[in-house]
Coordinates of C-alpha atoms in Angstrom, one line a residue:
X1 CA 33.5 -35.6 76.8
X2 CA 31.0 -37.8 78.2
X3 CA 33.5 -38.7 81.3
X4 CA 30.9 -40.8 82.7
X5 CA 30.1 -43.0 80.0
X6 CA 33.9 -43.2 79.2
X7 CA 34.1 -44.5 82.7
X8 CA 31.1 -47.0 82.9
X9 CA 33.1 -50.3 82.0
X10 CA 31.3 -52.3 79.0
X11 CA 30.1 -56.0 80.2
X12 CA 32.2 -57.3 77.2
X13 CA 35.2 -55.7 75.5
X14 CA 34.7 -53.9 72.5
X15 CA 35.1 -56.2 69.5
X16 CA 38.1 -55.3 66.5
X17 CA 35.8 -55.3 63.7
X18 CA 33.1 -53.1 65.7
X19 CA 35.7 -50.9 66.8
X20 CA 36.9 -50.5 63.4
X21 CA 33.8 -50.0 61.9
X22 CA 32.8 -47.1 64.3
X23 CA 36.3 -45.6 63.8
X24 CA 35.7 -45.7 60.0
X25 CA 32.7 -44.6 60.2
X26 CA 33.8 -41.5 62.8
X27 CA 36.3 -40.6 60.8
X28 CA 34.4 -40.6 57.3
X29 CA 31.6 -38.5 58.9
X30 CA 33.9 -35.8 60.0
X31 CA 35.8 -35.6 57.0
X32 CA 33.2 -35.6 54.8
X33 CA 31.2 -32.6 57.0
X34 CA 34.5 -30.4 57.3
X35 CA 35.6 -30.4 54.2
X36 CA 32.0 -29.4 53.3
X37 CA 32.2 -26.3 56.2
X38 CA 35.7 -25.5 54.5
X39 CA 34.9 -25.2 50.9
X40 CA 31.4 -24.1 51.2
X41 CA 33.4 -20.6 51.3
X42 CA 34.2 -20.7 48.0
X43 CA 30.0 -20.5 47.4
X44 CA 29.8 -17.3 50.0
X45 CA 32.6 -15.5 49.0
X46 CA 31.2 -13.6 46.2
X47 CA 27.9 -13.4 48.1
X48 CA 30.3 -11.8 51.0
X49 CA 31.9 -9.6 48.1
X50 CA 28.8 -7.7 47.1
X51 CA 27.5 -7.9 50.7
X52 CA 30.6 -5.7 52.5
X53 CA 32.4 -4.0 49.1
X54 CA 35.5 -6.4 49.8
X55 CA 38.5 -5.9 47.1
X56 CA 40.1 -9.5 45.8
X57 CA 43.4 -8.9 48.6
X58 CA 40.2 -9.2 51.1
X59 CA 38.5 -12.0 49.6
X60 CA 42.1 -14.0 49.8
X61 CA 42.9 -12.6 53.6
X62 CA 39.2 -14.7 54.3
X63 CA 40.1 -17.7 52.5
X64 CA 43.3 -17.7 53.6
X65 CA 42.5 -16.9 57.7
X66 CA 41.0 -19.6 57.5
X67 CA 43.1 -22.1 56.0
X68 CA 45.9 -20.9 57.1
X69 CA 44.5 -21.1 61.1
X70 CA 43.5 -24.4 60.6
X71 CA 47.5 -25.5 59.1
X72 CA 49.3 -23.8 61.8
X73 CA 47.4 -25.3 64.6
X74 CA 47.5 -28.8 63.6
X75 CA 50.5 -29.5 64.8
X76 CA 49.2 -28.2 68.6
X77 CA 46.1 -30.2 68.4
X78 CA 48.2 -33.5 67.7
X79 CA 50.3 -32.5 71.2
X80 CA 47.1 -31.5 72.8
X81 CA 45.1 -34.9 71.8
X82 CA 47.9 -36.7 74.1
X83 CA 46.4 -34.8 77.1
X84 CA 42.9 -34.3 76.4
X85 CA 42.2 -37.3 74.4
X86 CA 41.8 -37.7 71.0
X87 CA 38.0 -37.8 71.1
X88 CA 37.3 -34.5 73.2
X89 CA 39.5 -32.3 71.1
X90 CA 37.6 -34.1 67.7
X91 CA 34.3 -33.3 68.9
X92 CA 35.2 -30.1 70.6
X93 CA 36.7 -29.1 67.0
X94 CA 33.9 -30.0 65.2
X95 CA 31.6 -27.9 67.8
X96 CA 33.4 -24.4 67.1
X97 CA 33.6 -24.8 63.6
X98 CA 29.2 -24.9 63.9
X99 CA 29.5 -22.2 65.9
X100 CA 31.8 -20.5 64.1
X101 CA 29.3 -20.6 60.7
X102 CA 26.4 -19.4 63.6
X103 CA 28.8 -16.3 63.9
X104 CA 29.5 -15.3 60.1
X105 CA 25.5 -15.2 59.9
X106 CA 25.4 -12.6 62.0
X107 CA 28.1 -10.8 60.6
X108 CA 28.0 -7.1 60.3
X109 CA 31.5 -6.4 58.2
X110 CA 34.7 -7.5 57.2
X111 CA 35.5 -7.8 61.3
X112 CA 32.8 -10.2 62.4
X113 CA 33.4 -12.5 59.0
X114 CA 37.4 -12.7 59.6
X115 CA 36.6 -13.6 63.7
X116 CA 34.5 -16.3 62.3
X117 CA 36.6 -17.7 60.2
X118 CA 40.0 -17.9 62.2
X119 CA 37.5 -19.7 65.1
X120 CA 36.3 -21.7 62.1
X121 CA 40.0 -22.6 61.1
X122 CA 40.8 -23.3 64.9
X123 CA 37.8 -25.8 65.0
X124 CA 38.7 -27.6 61.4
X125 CA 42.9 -28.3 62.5
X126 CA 41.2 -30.8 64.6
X127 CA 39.8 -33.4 62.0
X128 CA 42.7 -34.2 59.4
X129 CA 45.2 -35.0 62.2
X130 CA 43.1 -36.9 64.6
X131 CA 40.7 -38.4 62.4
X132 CA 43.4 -40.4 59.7
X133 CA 45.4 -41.4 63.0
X134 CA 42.2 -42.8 64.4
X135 CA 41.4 -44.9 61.2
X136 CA 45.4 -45.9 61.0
X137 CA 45.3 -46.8 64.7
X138 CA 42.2 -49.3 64.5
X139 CA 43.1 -50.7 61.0
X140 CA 47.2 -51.2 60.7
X141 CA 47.2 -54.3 63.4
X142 CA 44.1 -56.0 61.3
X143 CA 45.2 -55.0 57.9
X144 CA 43.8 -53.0 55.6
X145 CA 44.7 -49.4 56.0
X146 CA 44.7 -48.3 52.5
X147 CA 41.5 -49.4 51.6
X148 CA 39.8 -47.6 54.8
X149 CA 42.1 -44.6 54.1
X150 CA 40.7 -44.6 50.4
X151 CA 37.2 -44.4 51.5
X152 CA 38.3 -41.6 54.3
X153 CA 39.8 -40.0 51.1
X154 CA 36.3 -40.3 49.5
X155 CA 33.9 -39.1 52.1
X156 CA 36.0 -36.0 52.3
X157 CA 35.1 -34.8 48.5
X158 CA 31.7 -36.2 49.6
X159 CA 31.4 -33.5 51.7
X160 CA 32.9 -30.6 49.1
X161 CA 30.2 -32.1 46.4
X162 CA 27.3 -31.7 49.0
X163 CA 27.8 -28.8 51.1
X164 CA 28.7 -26.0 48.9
X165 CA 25.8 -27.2 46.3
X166 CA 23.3 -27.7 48.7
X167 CA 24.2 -23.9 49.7
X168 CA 24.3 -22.6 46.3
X169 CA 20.6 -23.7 46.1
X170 CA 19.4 -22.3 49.0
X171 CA 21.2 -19.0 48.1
X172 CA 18.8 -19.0 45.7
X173 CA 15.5 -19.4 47.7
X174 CA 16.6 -17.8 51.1
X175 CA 19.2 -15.4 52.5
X176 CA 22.4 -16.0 52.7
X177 CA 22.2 -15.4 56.8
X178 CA 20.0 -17.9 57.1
X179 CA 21.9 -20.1 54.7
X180 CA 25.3 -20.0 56.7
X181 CA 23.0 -20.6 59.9
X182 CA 22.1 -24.0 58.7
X183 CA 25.5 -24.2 57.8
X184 CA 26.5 -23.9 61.4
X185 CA 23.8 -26.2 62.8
X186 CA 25.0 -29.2 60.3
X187 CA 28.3 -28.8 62.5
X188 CA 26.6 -28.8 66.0
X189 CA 24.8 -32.1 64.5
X190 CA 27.9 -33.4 63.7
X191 CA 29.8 -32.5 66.5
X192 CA 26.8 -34.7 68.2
X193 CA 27.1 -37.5 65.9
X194 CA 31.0 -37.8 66.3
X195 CA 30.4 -37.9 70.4
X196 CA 28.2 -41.2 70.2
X197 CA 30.6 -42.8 67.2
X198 CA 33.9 -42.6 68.7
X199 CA 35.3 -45.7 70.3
X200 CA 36.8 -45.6 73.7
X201 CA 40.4 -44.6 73.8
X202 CA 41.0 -47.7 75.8
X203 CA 39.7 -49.6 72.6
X204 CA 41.9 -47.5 70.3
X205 CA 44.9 -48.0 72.5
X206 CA 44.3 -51.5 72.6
X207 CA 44.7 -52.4 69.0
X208 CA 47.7 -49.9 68.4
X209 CA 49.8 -51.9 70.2
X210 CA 49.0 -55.0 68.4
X211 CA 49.9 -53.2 64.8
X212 CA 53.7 -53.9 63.9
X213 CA 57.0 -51.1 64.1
X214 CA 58.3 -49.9 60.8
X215 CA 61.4 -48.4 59.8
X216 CA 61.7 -45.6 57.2
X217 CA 64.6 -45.8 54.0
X218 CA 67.6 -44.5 54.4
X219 CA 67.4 -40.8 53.2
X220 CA 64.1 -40.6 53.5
X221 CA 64.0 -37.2 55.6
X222 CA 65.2 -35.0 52.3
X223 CA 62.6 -37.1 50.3
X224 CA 59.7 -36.2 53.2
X225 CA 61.0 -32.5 52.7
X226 CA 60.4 -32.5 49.1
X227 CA 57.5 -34.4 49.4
X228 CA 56.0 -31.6 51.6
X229 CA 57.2 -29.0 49.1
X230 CA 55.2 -30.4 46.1
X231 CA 52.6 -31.3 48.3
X232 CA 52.4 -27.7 49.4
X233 CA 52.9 -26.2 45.9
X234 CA 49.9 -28.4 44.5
X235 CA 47.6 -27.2 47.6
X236 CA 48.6 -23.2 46.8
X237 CA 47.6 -23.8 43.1
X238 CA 44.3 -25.8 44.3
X239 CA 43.5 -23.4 46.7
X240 CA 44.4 -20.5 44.5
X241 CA 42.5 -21.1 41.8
X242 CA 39.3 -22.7 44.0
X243 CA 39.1 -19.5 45.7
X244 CA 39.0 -17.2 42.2
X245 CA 36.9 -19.7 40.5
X246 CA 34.1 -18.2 41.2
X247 CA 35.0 -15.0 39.9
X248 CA 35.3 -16.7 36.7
X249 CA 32.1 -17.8 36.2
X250 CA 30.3 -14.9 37.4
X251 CA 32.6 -13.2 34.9
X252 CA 31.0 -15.7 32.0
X253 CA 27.2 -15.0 33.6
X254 CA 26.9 -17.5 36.6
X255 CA 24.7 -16.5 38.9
X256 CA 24.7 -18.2 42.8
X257 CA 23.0 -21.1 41.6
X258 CA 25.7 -21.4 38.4
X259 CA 28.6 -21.4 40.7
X260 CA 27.3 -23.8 43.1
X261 CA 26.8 -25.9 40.3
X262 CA 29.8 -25.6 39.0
X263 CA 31.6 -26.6 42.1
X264 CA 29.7 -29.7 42.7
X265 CA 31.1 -30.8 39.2
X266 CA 33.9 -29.8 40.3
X267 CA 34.2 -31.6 43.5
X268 CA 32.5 -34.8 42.0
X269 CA 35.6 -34.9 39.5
X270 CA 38.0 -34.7 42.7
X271 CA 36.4 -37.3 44.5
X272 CA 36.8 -40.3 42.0
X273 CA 39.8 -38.4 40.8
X274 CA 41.3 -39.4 44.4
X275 CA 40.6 -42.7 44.4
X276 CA 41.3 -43.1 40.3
X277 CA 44.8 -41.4 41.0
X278 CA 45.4 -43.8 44.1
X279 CA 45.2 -47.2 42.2
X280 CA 47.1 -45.3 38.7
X281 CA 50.0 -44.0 41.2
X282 CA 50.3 -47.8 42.4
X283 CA 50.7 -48.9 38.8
X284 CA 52.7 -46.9 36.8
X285 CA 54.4 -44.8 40.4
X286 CA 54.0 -41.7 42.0
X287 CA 56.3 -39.4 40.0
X288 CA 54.8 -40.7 36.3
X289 CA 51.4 -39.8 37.9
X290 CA 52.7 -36.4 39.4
X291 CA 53.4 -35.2 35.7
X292 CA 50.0 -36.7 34.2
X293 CA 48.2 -35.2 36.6
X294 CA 49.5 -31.3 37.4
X295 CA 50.6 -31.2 34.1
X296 CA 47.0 -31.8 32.4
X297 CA 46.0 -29.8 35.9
X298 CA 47.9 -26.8 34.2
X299 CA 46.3 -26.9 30.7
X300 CA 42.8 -27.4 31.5
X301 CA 43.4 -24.3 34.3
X302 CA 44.2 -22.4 31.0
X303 CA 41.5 -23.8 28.9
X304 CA 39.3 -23.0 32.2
X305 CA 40.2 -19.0 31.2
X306 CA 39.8 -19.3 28.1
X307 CA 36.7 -20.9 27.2
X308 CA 32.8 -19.6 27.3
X309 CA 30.5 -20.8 30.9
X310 CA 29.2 -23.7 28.4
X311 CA 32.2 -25.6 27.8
X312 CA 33.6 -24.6 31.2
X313 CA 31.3 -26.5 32.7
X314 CA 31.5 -29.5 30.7
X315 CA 35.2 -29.8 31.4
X316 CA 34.7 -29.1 34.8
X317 CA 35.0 -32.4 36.7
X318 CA 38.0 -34.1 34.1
X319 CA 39.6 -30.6 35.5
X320 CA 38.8 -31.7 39.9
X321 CA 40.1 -35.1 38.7
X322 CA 43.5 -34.0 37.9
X323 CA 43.3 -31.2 40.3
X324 CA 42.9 -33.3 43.4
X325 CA 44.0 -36.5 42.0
X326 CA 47.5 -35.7 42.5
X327 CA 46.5 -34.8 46.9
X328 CA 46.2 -38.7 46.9
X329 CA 49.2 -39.9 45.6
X330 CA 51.2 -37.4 47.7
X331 CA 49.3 -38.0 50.7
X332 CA 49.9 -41.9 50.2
X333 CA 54.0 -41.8 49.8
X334 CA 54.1 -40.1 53.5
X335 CA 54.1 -43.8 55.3
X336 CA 56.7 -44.8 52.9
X337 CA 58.7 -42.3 53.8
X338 CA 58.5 -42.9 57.5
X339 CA 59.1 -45.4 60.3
X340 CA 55.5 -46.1 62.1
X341 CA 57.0 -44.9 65.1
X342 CA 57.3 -40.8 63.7
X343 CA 54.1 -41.4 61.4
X344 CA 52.1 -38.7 63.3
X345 CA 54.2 -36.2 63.3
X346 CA 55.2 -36.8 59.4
X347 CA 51.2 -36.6 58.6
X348 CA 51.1 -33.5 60.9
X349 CA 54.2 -31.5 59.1
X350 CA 52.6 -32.9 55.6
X351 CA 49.0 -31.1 56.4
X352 CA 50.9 -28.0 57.9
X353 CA 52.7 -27.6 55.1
X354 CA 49.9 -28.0 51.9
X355 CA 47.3 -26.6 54.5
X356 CA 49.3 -23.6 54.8
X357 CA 50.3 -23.5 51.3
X358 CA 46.6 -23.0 50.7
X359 CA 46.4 -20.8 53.0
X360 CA 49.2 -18.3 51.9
X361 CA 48.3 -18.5 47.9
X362 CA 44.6 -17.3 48.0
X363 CA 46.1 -13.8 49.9
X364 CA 48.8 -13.7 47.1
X365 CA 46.8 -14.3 44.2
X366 CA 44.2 -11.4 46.1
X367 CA 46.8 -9.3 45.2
X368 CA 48.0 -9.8 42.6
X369 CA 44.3 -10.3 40.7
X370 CA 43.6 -6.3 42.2
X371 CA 46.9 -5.3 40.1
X372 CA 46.5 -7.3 37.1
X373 CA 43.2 -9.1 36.7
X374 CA 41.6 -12.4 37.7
X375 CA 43.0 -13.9 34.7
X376 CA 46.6 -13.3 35.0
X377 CA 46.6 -14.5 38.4
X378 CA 45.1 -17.6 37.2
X379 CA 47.5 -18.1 34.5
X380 CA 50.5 -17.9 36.8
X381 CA 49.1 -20.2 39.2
X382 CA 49.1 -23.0 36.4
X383 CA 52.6 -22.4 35.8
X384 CA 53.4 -22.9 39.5
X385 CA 52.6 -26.3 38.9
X386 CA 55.3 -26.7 36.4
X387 CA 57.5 -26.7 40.3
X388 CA 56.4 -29.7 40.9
X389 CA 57.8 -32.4 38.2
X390 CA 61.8 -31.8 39.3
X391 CA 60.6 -32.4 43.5
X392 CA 58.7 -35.3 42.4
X393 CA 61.8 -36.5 40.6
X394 CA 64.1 -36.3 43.9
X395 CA 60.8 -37.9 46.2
X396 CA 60.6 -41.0 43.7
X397 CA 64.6 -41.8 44.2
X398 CA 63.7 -41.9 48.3
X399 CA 60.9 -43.9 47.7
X400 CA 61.7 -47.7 48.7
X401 CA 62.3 -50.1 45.3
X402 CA 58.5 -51.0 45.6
X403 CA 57.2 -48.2 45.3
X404 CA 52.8 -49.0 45.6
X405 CA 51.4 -46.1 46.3
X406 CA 48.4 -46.0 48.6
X407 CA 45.0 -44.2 48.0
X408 CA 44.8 -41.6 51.1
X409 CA 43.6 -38.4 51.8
X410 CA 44.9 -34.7 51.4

């Protein structure tokens, strides 16, 4: 990408705070714009539904090609970003998931829509790998990490808030073709932006090998294990219940509009919850914040089922708190867990794991909401959660004595 440029040598080097601040800024914009490509399905899905005749198994295989592309090839783009730089594959990702969104508005059936999704899914493994290395890389030797991870964290569920409302509105004044077109262009853009705001890798490079080696705690590879493990139950649930959400609501009388509305309540709830959950996990520890948080998760699920469109949407966003507060805090005990030295590949298993969790749970809940209802499926993905408490219990005794808990990202 822009081998030229890349090539031209700078008059002066690049200083650390500038090269920080692009970083940041790099990695905040494409956070904040995938997440918004990724959950903006959650808006289309019904809109596909009525569109192509698609039964609930069909609605979780197109929620779940995605996701579960975008888990399973994480791993390959952190390899690949060691031989085509780190900046390329970013912005190449970025690219096809825009393109990708230009494709599903042209789609003609249940073909065209899954093709668009798994080259969506292929584009979007490119960002949560590459990106939080890229902030981790220009922050650790300076100091500083958590706080730029936190607002990382942030601009991610700025993107879910934005995206899929913004859509549900214009579902309401214009097609939905043109509506996932504009979708698509907002990642071309991106892709655009991301090009000019990357630093140098020489620049990158440069200030990785000031930051200092760490060692991980003994036994720490059985605690990273479980930690994947609840991370990857929490992201099924998530996922799972994101996905049929929807259905919900239209159930109670939301129209396009409704559910976009009710997402961005959603998502605005997840976004503080993130950062809320970060600083509470530091205080009171990771596995007392675990059982606050999917255990109220579980019961406002079950209150979501239970109660009329009204009061579901006026519990809405204390339900995203706890649902992706607990992302953070799981997210955050990964560098404790780990020696700087295997820190990559650590955040790479943890995203392929609750990635793929996500991925597999919408497919399974498809199915089982065409046996048994919406509902039921909903009710057992709240017990799921119920998993987690014993793994969080067996991560918190690998967890080093001080156990401080950065704010991250999921």
């Amino acid at each position: 990408m822009n081998d030229q440029h890349r090539a031209t040598p700078d008059p002066a080097p690049a200083r650390p705070a500038q090269v920080r601040r692009r970083s940041l800024l790099a990695g905040c914009s494409a956070h904040a714009v995938h997440d918004g490509l990724t959950d903006v399905i959650y808006v289309l899905l019904p809109v596909w539904q009525a569109q192509f005749a698609l039964s609930y198994a069909q609605i979780g295989l197109l929620r779940g090609v995605y996701a579960g592309t975008m888990a399973g090839v994480q791993l390959l783009a952190s390899r690949a970003a060691r031989h085509w730089g780190r900046e390329r594959l970013l912005v190449g990702g970025t690219a096809l998931a825009g393109l990708a969104y230009l494709l599903a508005g042209q789609a003609t059936g249940l073909g065209v829509l899954l093709l668009a999704l798994l080259l969506g899914g292929l584009g979007a493994s490119t960002q949560h790998p590459l990106a939080s290395s890229l902030i981790t890389d220009t922050h650790e030797a300076g100091g500083g990490v958590k706080e730029a991870l936190a607002q990382y964290n942030f601009a991610g569920d700025i993107g879910k808030t934005l995206v899929p409302g913004l859509v549900g509105l214009l579902l309401a004044v214009i097609s939905w073709r043109a509506s996932v077109t504009l979708v698509g262009v907002l990642g071309l853009v991106a892709a655009g932006l991301l090009w000019w705001l990357i630093p140098s890798r020489a620049s990158t490079s440069a200030m990785r090998g000031k930051a200092p080696t760490t060692a991980g705690p003994r036994g720490a590879p059985r605690g990273l294990w479980a930690l994947i493990v609840t991370g990857t139950l929490d992201s099924a649930v998530r996922m799972g219940f994101l996905t049929f959400l929807p259905f919900l609501l239209k159930a109670k009388g939301a129209g396009s509009a409704g559910i976009g509305l009710a997402l961005t309540l959603l998502f605005i709830g997840g976004a503080f919850g993130k950062l809320f959950c970060g600083y509470l996990g530091a205080r009171i520890g990771m596995m007392k914040t675990v059982w606050l948080t999917e255990s109220s998760t579980a019961g406002l699920i079950v209150l979501a089922v239970m109660l009329p469109y009204g009061g579901l949407m006026l519990m809405l966003p204390l339900l995203g708190l706890v649902l992706n507060g607990t992302s953070s805090v799981l997210y955050g005990a990964v560098p404790d867990l780990v020696g700087s030295a295997k820190r990559d590949q650590a955040f790479s298993l943890f995203y392929t794991g609750t990635i793929g969790g996500g991925a597999l749970a919408p497919v399974l809940a498809g199915l089982l909401s065409d046996a048994v209802g919406v509902t039921v499926a909903v009710m057992v993905l709240a017990a799921l959660l119920f998993l987690t408490l014993p793994l969080s219990w067996h991560v918190q005794r690998r967890l080093p004595i001080d156990d401080s808990v950065p704010p991250a990202t999921a």
